[in-house]
């Protein structure tokens, strides 16, 4: 069982179940978690699934993929060290308990 | 070796269902819905004897096959011919018809040039152009939606965005149609396209030269990447060519299809007018519902499997994006056009590393045009039959007579 917690800018939290292999973006959409638009559906072409990974989870979530940084640089909300495109984080058992913060603005 | 439509002969595994339909027949290209249904119903992977290829049309298998760029490569061509075995009609695209690591380099240059940030700087021009165009068309009692609006808008804004000094709207629209017809079999649309390829292709190549571009457009950004040593100058010219093959005819099609959807579904036009925040999601639904790019192919680069069926190295696989976008298993009620659907994950822009790199600019153009139309036009009414234009990869209208009723 993999669980992911999404934290809205106002502090509200939603913890949802994820299927292994799904991305953090897809999991949010599957569970109607607001704040992820994911206009491009995961092709790393739109920067509307931006999240800030909780610092404790940064290493587990892995490094940014090739080209991800350029796209994050286009995101509406500021890019920080913890910024990731949630379509590029694939969920495994090792990420059970992952916490991500949603930015103020997405699209 | 005898080739079939430019690829090696394939003997499909006996367990793979056979679909005895010609996907590229004139009637199928004009009305693909029955074929899409038959393809999905036949199985997760089917054999199409007409062209000796395999095909996927259910959502899951189409998405998986299309996204698995390591197993199902693009470098052997995204049409019926296998570039390993037959020389393509033009030098292959260095972003569409290529695999990593070469693809990674060119994709990066293009995705930077077409990023959301860049598109934001183009929106003022898109909106002003849309406003002037729509005002002019509202003075006419009737319009031909394809020529007057769908072609007129992108051929005004896109060459300006690229920074082209030479603009030939006819060649710009037709070049895309030629490139997309070329991915099909040796049929009438492809033969007609090839008969014009030299003339139009020659004009396009000349127009992509650095000296024919301004120093502040998207084209100049690509040449700047050459100056920075990321790509060569020749590669920069090839990538500017990609702007023109993939960026004009496709948006023309997207606009035409959007007008068609709204003319057929007046309640959805009212819903859009009532809630302008649906402008962007409504375009996603147009894309899902009409799949402007209906089919691209991949080539199995190793012996592999799809849906537990064996697939041999060299097999061509038709990925029928149009069928995946109408799969009831994925969408529930795919036959209904709903502006509030928000169909994230539709396949109209592809998926994975080859997902359309220009999708932001396409969305920007449609957002501008649809928002202006929604503000000024009370109703979009058919003024005659819509006529589709058969193309081996694109589902586009040829004619769309309309009445635009002002507010």
Coordinates of C-alpha atoms in Angstrom, one line a residue:
Chain A
X1 CA 0.0 0.0 0.0
X2 CA 1.4 3.4 -1.0
X3 CA -0.1 6.6 0.5
X4 CA 0.7 10.1 -0.7
X5 CA -0.3 13.3 1.2
X6 CA -1.0 16.5 -0.8
X7 CA -0.9 19.7 1.2
X8 CA -2.8 22.7 -0.2
X9 CA -1.4 26.3 0.1
X10 CA -3.9 26.9 2.9
X11 CA -2.6 23.9 4.8
X12 CA -5.5 21.5 4.1
X13 CA -4.2 18.0 3.7
X14 CA -5.5 15.0 1.6
X15 CA -3.9 11.6 2.0
X16 CA -4.8 9.2 -0.8
X17 CA -3.9 5.6 -1.9
X18 CA -1.7 5.2 -5.0
X19 CA -1.2 2.4 -7.4
X20 CA 2.5 1.5 -7.8
X21 CA 3.9 2.8 -11.1
X22 CA 1.5 5.7 -11.2
X23 CA 3.0 9.1 -11.0
X24 CA 2.3 11.6 -8.2
X25 CA 0.5 13.7 -10.9
X26 CA -1.7 10.8 -12.0
X27 CA -2.5 9.8 -8.4
X28 CA -3.8 13.3 -7.7
X29 CA -6.0 13.2 -10.7
X30 CA -7.3 9.7 -9.9
X31 CA -8.3 10.9 -6.5
X32 CA -9.7 14.3 -7.4
X33 CA -7.0 16.2 -5.4
X34 CA -7.3 19.8 -6.5
X35 CA -4.3 21.9 -7.5
X36 CA -2.8 19.7 -10.2
X37 CA -3.9 20.7 -13.8
X38 CA -1.5 18.4 -15.8
X39 CA -2.6 19.9 -19.0
X40 CA 0.0 17.9 -21.1
X41 CA -0.8 14.6 -19.4
X42 CA 2.8 13.8 -18.4
X43 CA 4.9 14.7 -21.4
X44 CA 7.0 17.3 -19.5
X45 CA 5.6 20.0 -21.8
X46 CA 3.4 22.2 -19.7
X47 CA 4.6 22.8 -16.1
X48 CA 1.1 22.6 -14.6
X49 CA 1.7 19.7 -12.2
X50 CA 4.4 21.5 -10.2
X51 CA 4.8 20.4 -6.5
X52 CA 7.2 21.1 -3.7
X53 CA 8.5 17.8 -2.2
X54 CA 8.7 17.8 1.6
X55 CA 12.4 18.1 2.5
X56 CA 12.4 14.7 4.3
X57 CA 11.4 13.0 1.1
X58 CA 13.6 14.8 -1.4
X59 CA 16.3 12.1 -1.7
X60 CA 13.7 9.3 -2.0
X61 CA 11.8 11.2 -4.7
X62 CA 14.9 11.3 -6.8
X63 CA 16.7 13.9 -8.9
X64 CA 15.0 16.0 -11.6
X65 CA 14.8 14.3 -15.0
X66 CA 16.6 15.6 -18.1
X67 CA 14.7 18.7 -19.2
X68 CA 12.6 19.0 -16.1
X69 CA 14.4 22.0 -14.8
X70 CA 13.8 24.0 -17.9
X71 CA 10.1 23.3 -17.6
X72 CA 10.0 24.1 -13.9
X73 CA 11.6 27.4 -14.7
X74 CA 8.4 28.2 -16.7
X75 CA 6.0 27.3 -13.8
X76 CA 3.7 30.1 -12.6
X77 CA 4.8 29.7 -9.0
X78 CA 8.5 30.1 -8.1
X79 CA 10.9 27.3 -8.5
X80 CA 12.6 26.2 -5.3
X81 CA 15.2 23.5 -4.5
X82 CA 12.3 21.1 -3.7
X83 CA 10.4 21.8 -6.9
X84 CA 9.4 18.8 -9.1
X85 CA 7.0 18.1 -11.9
X86 CA 4.8 15.6 -10.2
X87 CA 4.4 13.7 -13.5
X88 CA 8.0 12.7 -13.3
X89 CA 7.8 11.1 -9.8
X90 CA 6.8 7.4 -10.2
X91 CA 5.5 5.9 -7.1
X92 CA 7.0 2.7 -5.5
X93 CA 6.7 1.2 -2.1
X94 CA 9.8 3.2 -1.1
X95 CA 7.7 6.4 -1.5
X96 CA 4.9 5.2 0.9
X97 CA 4.1 8.2 3.1
X98 CA 5.4 10.8 0.6
X99 CA 4.3 14.4 1.3
X100 CA 4.1 17.1 -1.4
X101 CA 3.1 20.7 -1.2
X102 CA 1.0 22.3 -3.9
X103 CA 2.0 25.8 -5.2
X104 CA -0.2 28.9 -5.0
X105 CA -0.7 28.9 -8.8
X106 CA -0.4 26.3 -11.5
X107 CA -1.7 27.4 -14.9
Chain B
X1 CA 14.0 -8.5 -49.7
X2 CA 10.5 -7.6 -50.9
X3 CA 9.0 -4.9 -48.8
X4 CA 5.4 -4.2 -48.2
X5 CA 4.6 -0.5 -48.1
X6 CA 8.3 0.0 -47.3
X7 CA 8.5 -2.4 -44.4
X8 CA 9.5 -6.0 -43.9
X9 CA 6.9 -8.7 -44.3
X10 CA 5.4 -9.8 -41.0
X11 CA 3.9 -13.1 -40.1
X12 CA 1.7 -12.4 -37.1
X13 CA 1.3 -14.8 -34.3
X14 CA -1.8 -17.0 -34.8
X15 CA -3.4 -15.7 -31.6
X16 CA -3.6 -12.1 -32.8
X17 CA -7.1 -11.2 -34.0
X18 CA -7.3 -10.1 -37.7
X19 CA -9.0 -6.8 -38.6
X20 CA -10.0 -6.9 -42.3
X21 CA -10.5 -3.1 -42.8
X22 CA -8.5 -0.6 -44.8
X23 CA -7.7 2.1 -42.3
X24 CA -6.5 4.4 -45.1
X25 CA -9.5 3.9 -47.4
X26 CA -11.1 7.2 -48.5
X27 CA -14.4 6.4 -46.7
X28 CA -12.5 5.4 -43.5
X29 CA -10.5 8.6 -43.4
X30 CA -13.7 10.6 -43.9
X31 CA -15.6 8.8 -41.2
X32 CA -13.3 6.8 -38.9
X33 CA -15.7 6.1 -36.1
X34 CA -16.9 2.6 -37.2
X35 CA -13.2 1.6 -37.8
X36 CA -12.2 2.9 -34.4
X37 CA -15.0 0.8 -32.8
X38 CA -14.1 -2.3 -34.7
X39 CA -10.4 -2.0 -33.9
X40 CA -11.1 -1.7 -30.1
X41 CA -13.6 -4.5 -30.2
X42 CA -11.3 -6.9 -32.1
X43 CA -8.7 -6.9 -29.3
X44 CA -5.9 -5.1 -27.5
X45 CA -3.6 -5.9 -30.4
X46 CA -4.8 -6.7 -33.9
X47 CA -3.3 -7.6 -37.2
X48 CA -4.3 -5.5 -40.3
X49 CA -3.6 -7.6 -43.4
X50 CA -4.3 -4.7 -45.7
X51 CA -0.9 -3.3 -44.9
X52 CA 0.7 -6.2 -43.1
X53 CA 1.0 -4.2 -39.8
X54 CA -0.2 -4.6 -36.2
X55 CA -2.5 -2.0 -34.6
X56 CA -3.5 -0.8 -31.2
X57 CA -6.6 1.3 -30.5
X58 CA -7.6 0.6 -26.9
X59 CA -6.6 3.4 -24.6
X60 CA -4.2 1.5 -22.3
X61 CA -2.3 -0.4 -25.0
X62 CA -2.1 2.7 -27.2
X63 CA -0.7 4.8 -24.4
X64 CA 1.8 2.2 -23.3
X65 CA 3.0 1.4 -26.8
X66 CA 3.3 5.1 -27.8
X67 CA 5.1 6.0 -24.6
X68 CA 7.6 3.1 -24.7
X69 CA 10.2 4.8 -26.9
X70 CA 12.9 2.3 -26.1
X71 CA 11.0 -0.7 -27.4
X72 CA 8.9 1.0 -30.1
X73 CA 11.2 3.5 -31.8
X74 CA 10.5 6.5 -33.9
X75 CA 13.8 6.6 -35.7
X76 CA 12.6 3.9 -38.2
X77 CA 9.8 6.3 -39.2
X78 CA 6.4 7.1 -37.8
X79 CA 4.7 5.9 -41.0
X80 CA 4.4 2.6 -42.8
X81 CA 7.9 2.6 -44.3
X82 CA 10.9 1.4 -42.2
X83 CA 13.8 3.9 -42.6
X84 CA 16.2 1.1 -41.9
X85 CA 15.1 -0.5 -45.1
X86 CA 13.9 2.3 -47.4
X87 CA 15.2 5.8 -47.9
X88 CA 12.5 8.3 -46.7
X89 CA 11.2 11.0 -49.0
X90 CA 12.9 13.8 -47.1
X91 CA 15.8 13.9 -44.6
X92 CA 14.1 12.6 -41.4
X93 CA 13.0 15.1 -38.8
X94 CA 15.7 15.4 -36.1
X95 CA 13.1 15.6 -33.4
X96 CA 10.1 13.5 -34.5
X97 CA 11.9 10.7 -36.3
X98 CA 14.8 10.1 -33.9
X99 CA 15.5 8.3 -30.6
X100 CA 17.5 9.3 -27.5
X101 CA 20.2 10.4 -27.0
X102 CA 20.0 12.5 -30.2
X103 CA 16.3 13.3 -29.5
X104 CA 17.1 14.6 -26.0
X105 CA 19.3 17.3 -27.4
X106 CA 16.9 18.6 -30.0
X107 CA 13.9 18.2 -27.8
X108 CA 15.5 20.4 -25.2
X109 CA 16.1 23.2 -27.7
X110 CA 12.6 23.1 -29.0
X111 CA 10.9 22.8 -25.6
X112 CA 12.7 25.9 -24.5
X113 CA 11.8 27.8 -27.6
X114 CA 8.1 26.8 -27.2
X115 CA 7.9 26.9 -23.4
X116 CA 4.9 28.3 -21.5
X117 CA 7.0 31.3 -20.7
X118 CA 7.6 32.1 -24.4
X119 CA 3.9 31.5 -25.3
X120 CA 2.9 34.1 -22.6
X121 CA 4.8 36.7 -24.5
X122 CA 2.9 35.8 -27.7
X123 CA -0.6 36.0 -26.2
X124 CA -1.0 39.8 -26.8
X125 CA -0.5 39.3 -30.5
X126 CA -2.7 36.2 -30.6
X127 CA -5.6 38.1 -28.9
X128 CA -5.3 41.2 -31.0
X129 CA -5.2 39.2 -34.2
X130 CA -8.2 37.1 -33.1
X131 CA -10.2 40.2 -32.2
X132 CA -9.6 41.9 -35.6
X133 CA -10.3 38.7 -37.5
X134 CA -13.5 37.9 -35.6
X135 CA -14.8 41.5 -36.0
X136 CA -14.2 41.3 -39.7
X137 CA -16.0 37.9 -40.1
X138 CA -19.0 39.1 -38.0
X139 CA -19.8 41.5 -40.8
X140 CA -20.3 38.6 -43.2
X141 CA -23.6 36.8 -43.3
X142 CA -21.9 33.5 -43.8
X143 CA -18.3 32.3 -43.6
X144 CA -16.3 29.3 -44.8
X145 CA -14.9 28.2 -41.5
X146 CA -11.8 26.4 -42.8
X147 CA -10.4 29.1 -45.1
X148 CA -11.8 32.2 -43.4
X149 CA -11.0 31.3 -39.8
X150 CA -9.1 28.0 -39.3
X151 CA -6.5 28.8 -41.9
X152 CA -6.5 32.6 -41.6
X153 CA -5.6 32.7 -37.9
X154 CA -2.5 30.4 -37.6
X155 CA -1.1 31.7 -41.0
X156 CA -1.3 35.2 -39.6
X157 CA 0.2 34.6 -36.1
X158 CA 2.5 31.7 -36.4
X159 CA 4.9 32.9 -39.1
X160 CA 5.1 36.2 -37.1
X161 CA 5.9 34.2 -33.9
X162 CA 8.6 32.2 -35.8
X163 CA 9.9 35.4 -37.2
X164 CA 9.5 34.5 -40.9
X165 CA 10.2 37.2 -43.5
X166 CA 8.6 35.1 -46.2
X167 CA 5.0 34.1 -45.8
X168 CA 3.1 32.0 -48.3
X169 CA -0.1 30.9 -46.4
X170 CA -1.0 28.2 -48.9
X171 CA 2.5 26.6 -48.8
X172 CA 2.5 26.8 -45.0
X173 CA -0.7 24.9 -44.6
X174 CA 0.0 22.4 -47.4
X175 CA 3.5 21.5 -46.1
X176 CA 2.1 20.0 -43.0
X177 CA -0.6 18.1 -44.9
X178 CA 2.1 16.7 -47.3
X179 CA 4.3 15.6 -44.4
X180 CA 1.4 13.9 -42.7
X181 CA 0.1 12.2 -45.8
X182 CA 3.6 10.8 -46.4
X183 CA 3.3 8.6 -43.3
X184 CA 0.5 6.6 -45.0
X185 CA 0.5 3.9 -47.7
X186 CA 0.9 4.5 -51.4
X187 CA -2.7 5.8 -51.8
X188 CA -4.2 8.8 -53.5
X189 CA -3.7 11.3 -50.7
X190 CA 0.0 10.3 -50.5
X191 CA 0.5 10.4 -54.2
X192 CA -1.1 13.8 -54.5
X193 CA 1.1 15.0 -51.6
X194 CA 4.3 13.7 -53.2
X195 CA 3.5 15.4 -56.5
X196 CA 3.7 18.7 -54.7
X197 CA 6.5 17.8 -52.2
X198 CA 9.4 19.2 -54.2
X199 CA 7.8 22.6 -54.9
X200 CA 6.4 23.2 -51.4
X201 CA 9.4 21.5 -49.6
X202 CA 11.8 23.7 -51.5
X203 CA 10.0 26.9 -50.6
X204 CA 9.9 25.7 -46.9
X205 CA 13.6 25.0 -46.7
X206 CA 14.5 28.3 -48.2
X207 CA 12.2 30.1 -45.8
X208 CA 13.9 28.4 -42.8
X209 CA 17.4 29.9 -43.6
X210 CA 18.8 32.1 -40.9
X211 CA 18.8 35.1 -43.3
X212 CA 15.1 34.7 -43.9
X213 CA 14.2 35.0 -40.2
X214 CA 14.0 38.0 -37.9
X215 CA 16.3 38.2 -34.9
X216 CA 13.6 38.1 -32.3
X217 CA 11.4 35.1 -33.1
X218 CA 11.2 31.5 -32.2
X219 CA 13.4 30.7 -35.2
X220 CA 16.1 33.0 -33.9
X221 CA 16.0 31.2 -30.6
X222 CA 16.8 28.0 -32.3
X223 CA 19.7 29.5 -34.2
X224 CA 20.9 31.0 -30.9
X225 CA 21.1 27.4 -29.6
X226 CA 23.4 26.7 -32.6
X227 CA 25.5 29.7 -31.7
X228 CA 25.8 28.3 -28.1
X229 CA 27.1 25.0 -29.5
X230 CA 24.0 23.0 -28.4
X231 CA 23.2 22.0 -32.0
X232 CA 24.8 22.7 -35.4
X233 CA 23.6 25.4 -37.8
X234 CA 22.2 22.8 -40.2
X235 CA 20.3 21.2 -37.3
X236 CA 18.8 24.6 -36.4
X237 CA 17.5 24.9 -40.0
X238 CA 16.0 21.4 -39.7
X239 CA 14.3 22.4 -36.4
X240 CA 12.8 25.5 -37.9
X241 CA 11.5 23.3 -40.6
X242 CA 9.8 21.2 -37.8
X243 CA 8.0 24.3 -36.6
X244 CA 6.4 24.6 -40.0
X245 CA 5.6 21.0 -40.7
X246 CA 4.1 20.4 -37.2
X247 CA 2.9 23.9 -36.3
X248 CA 0.5 25.2 -39.0
X249 CA -1.7 22.5 -40.5
X250 CA -2.2 21.0 -37.1
X251 CA -3.5 24.2 -35.5
X252 CA -5.6 24.9 -38.6
X253 CA -7.1 21.5 -38.0
X254 CA -7.6 22.1 -34.3
X255 CA -9.5 25.4 -35.0
X256 CA -11.6 23.9 -37.8
X257 CA -12.5 20.9 -35.6
X258 CA -13.3 23.2 -32.7
X259 CA -15.7 25.2 -34.8
X260 CA -17.3 22.0 -36.1
X261 CA -17.8 20.7 -32.5
X262 CA -19.4 23.9 -31.3
X263 CA -21.6 24.2 -34.5
X264 CA -22.9 20.6 -33.8
X265 CA -23.3 21.1 -30.1
X266 CA -25.0 24.5 -29.4
X267 CA -25.6 23.7 -25.8
X268 CA -21.8 23.4 -25.3
X269 CA -21.2 26.8 -26.9
X270 CA -23.7 28.2 -24.4
X271 CA -21.9 26.5 -21.5
X272 CA -18.6 27.9 -22.7
X273 CA -20.0 31.4 -23.0
X274 CA -21.5 31.1 -19.5
X275 CA -18.2 30.1 -18.0
X276 CA -15.1 31.4 -19.8
X277 CA -12.8 29.5 -17.5
X278 CA -13.8 26.5 -19.6
X279 CA -12.0 27.9 -22.7
X280 CA -8.8 25.9 -22.2
X281 CA -10.5 22.6 -21.0
X282 CA -13.0 22.9 -23.9
X283 CA -10.1 22.7 -26.4
X284 CA -8.8 19.6 -24.7
X285 CA -12.2 18.1 -25.3
X286 CA -12.1 19.1 -28.9
X287 CA -8.8 17.4 -29.2
X288 CA -10.1 14.2 -27.5
X289 CA -13.3 14.2 -29.5
X290 CA -11.8 14.8 -32.9
X291 CA -8.1 13.6 -32.6
X292 CA -6.5 16.0 -35.2
X293 CA -3.6 13.6 -35.4
X294 CA -5.4 10.3 -35.7
X295 CA -2.6 7.8 -36.3
X296 CA 1.2 7.5 -36.1
X297 CA 3.2 4.4 -36.2
X298 CA 6.1 2.9 -34.3
X299 CA 8.5 0.2 -35.1
X300 CA 9.4 -2.7 -32.7
X301 CA 13.2 -2.4 -32.4
X302 CA 13.5 -5.8 -30.6
X303 CA 11.4 -8.9 -30.3
X304 CA 8.8 -8.0 -27.7
X305 CA 5.1 -8.3 -26.6
X306 CA 2.0 -6.2 -26.6
X307 CA -0.9 -7.5 -24.4
X308 CA 0.8 -10.9 -24.1
X309 CA 1.0 -11.3 -27.9
X310 CA 4.5 -11.7 -29.4
X311 CA 5.6 -8.8 -31.6
X312 CA 8.7 -9.5 -33.7
X313 CA 11.5 -7.0 -34.3
X314 CA 10.8 -4.9 -37.4
X315 CA 7.0 -5.0 -37.0
X316 CA 5.2 -1.8 -37.7
X317 CA 2.5 -0.9 -35.1
X318 CA -0.2 1.5 -35.9
X319 CA -1.0 3.5 -32.8
X320 CA -4.6 4.7 -33.5
X321 CA -4.8 7.8 -31.2
X322 CA -8.3 8.6 -32.5
X323 CA -9.6 5.2 -31.3
X324 CA -7.9 5.5 -27.9
X325 CA -9.5 8.9 -27.4
X326 CA -12.9 7.3 -28.0
X327 CA -12.4 4.2 -25.8
X328 CA -15.4 3.9 -23.5
X329 CA -13.4 1.9 -21.0
X330 CA -11.3 5.1 -20.4
X331 CA -13.8 7.8 -21.0
X332 CA -17.3 6.4 -20.0
X333 CA -19.3 8.4 -22.5
X334 CA -16.7 9.2 -25.3
X335 CA -19.4 9.9 -27.9
X336 CA -20.6 12.9 -25.9
X337 CA -18.8 16.3 -26.5
X338 CA -18.7 18.0 -23.0
X339 CA -16.7 21.2 -22.5
X340 CA -16.4 20.4 -18.8
X341 CA -14.9 17.0 -19.2
X342 CA -11.3 17.9 -18.6
X343 CA -9.9 14.9 -20.4
X344 CA -6.4 14.9 -19.0
X345 CA -4.4 12.1 -20.6
X346 CA -6.0 12.2 -24.0
X347 CA -3.7 11.1 -26.8
X348 CA -4.3 13.9 -29.3
X349 CA -0.8 15.3 -28.5
X350 CA 0.7 11.9 -28.2
X351 CA 2.4 10.9 -24.9
X352 CA 5.9 10.4 -23.5
X353 CA 9.1 11.9 -24.8
X354 CA 7.6 12.4 -28.3
X355 CA 4.5 14.2 -26.9
X356 CA 3.8 17.3 -29.1
X357 CA 6.5 19.9 -28.2
X358 CA 4.4 22.7 -29.6
X359 CA 1.3 21.9 -27.5
X360 CA 1.7 25.1 -25.4
X361 CA 1.6 27.4 -28.5
X362 CA -1.4 25.4 -29.9
X363 CA -3.2 25.9 -26.6
X364 CA -2.3 29.6 -26.6
X365 CA -3.7 30.1 -30.2
X366 CA -6.9 28.3 -29.4
X367 CA -7.3 30.1 -26.0
X368 CA -7.0 33.4 -27.8
X369 CA -9.4 32.6 -30.6
X370 CA -12.0 30.8 -28.5
X371 CA -12.1 33.4 -25.8
X372 CA -12.7 36.2 -28.4
X373 CA -15.4 34.1 -30.1
X374 CA -17.1 33.3 -26.8
X375 CA -17.2 37.0 -26.0
X376 CA -18.6 38.2 -29.3
X377 CA -20.5 35.3 -30.9
X378 CA -23.9 34.3 -29.6
X379 CA -24.2 31.2 -31.8
X380 CA -22.1 29.2 -34.3
X381 CA -24.6 27.6 -36.8
X382 CA -24.0 25.2 -39.7
X383 CA -24.7 26.8 -43.1
X384 CA -24.3 23.6 -45.1
X385 CA -22.7 20.2 -44.8
X386 CA -19.2 19.9 -43.3
X387 CA -16.8 18.1 -45.7
X388 CA -13.8 16.2 -44.3
X389 CA -10.5 16.1 -46.1
X390 CA -8.9 12.6 -46.2
X391 CA -5.4 12.6 -44.8
X392 CA -3.3 9.6 -43.7
X393 CA -2.5 11.1 -40.3
X394 CA -4.7 14.1 -39.8
X395 CA -8.5 14.3 -39.3
X396 CA -9.2 17.7 -40.9
X397 CA -12.1 19.5 -42.5
X398 CA -12.0 20.6 -46.1
X399 CA -15.0 22.9 -45.9
X400 CA -17.1 24.1 -43.1
X401 CA -19.9 26.6 -44.1
X402 CA -21.0 28.5 -41.0
X403 CA -23.1 31.4 -39.8
X404 CA -21.6 33.4 -36.9
X405 CA -24.4 35.1 -35.0
X406 CA -23.2 38.1 -33.1
X407 CA -24.3 38.8 -29.5

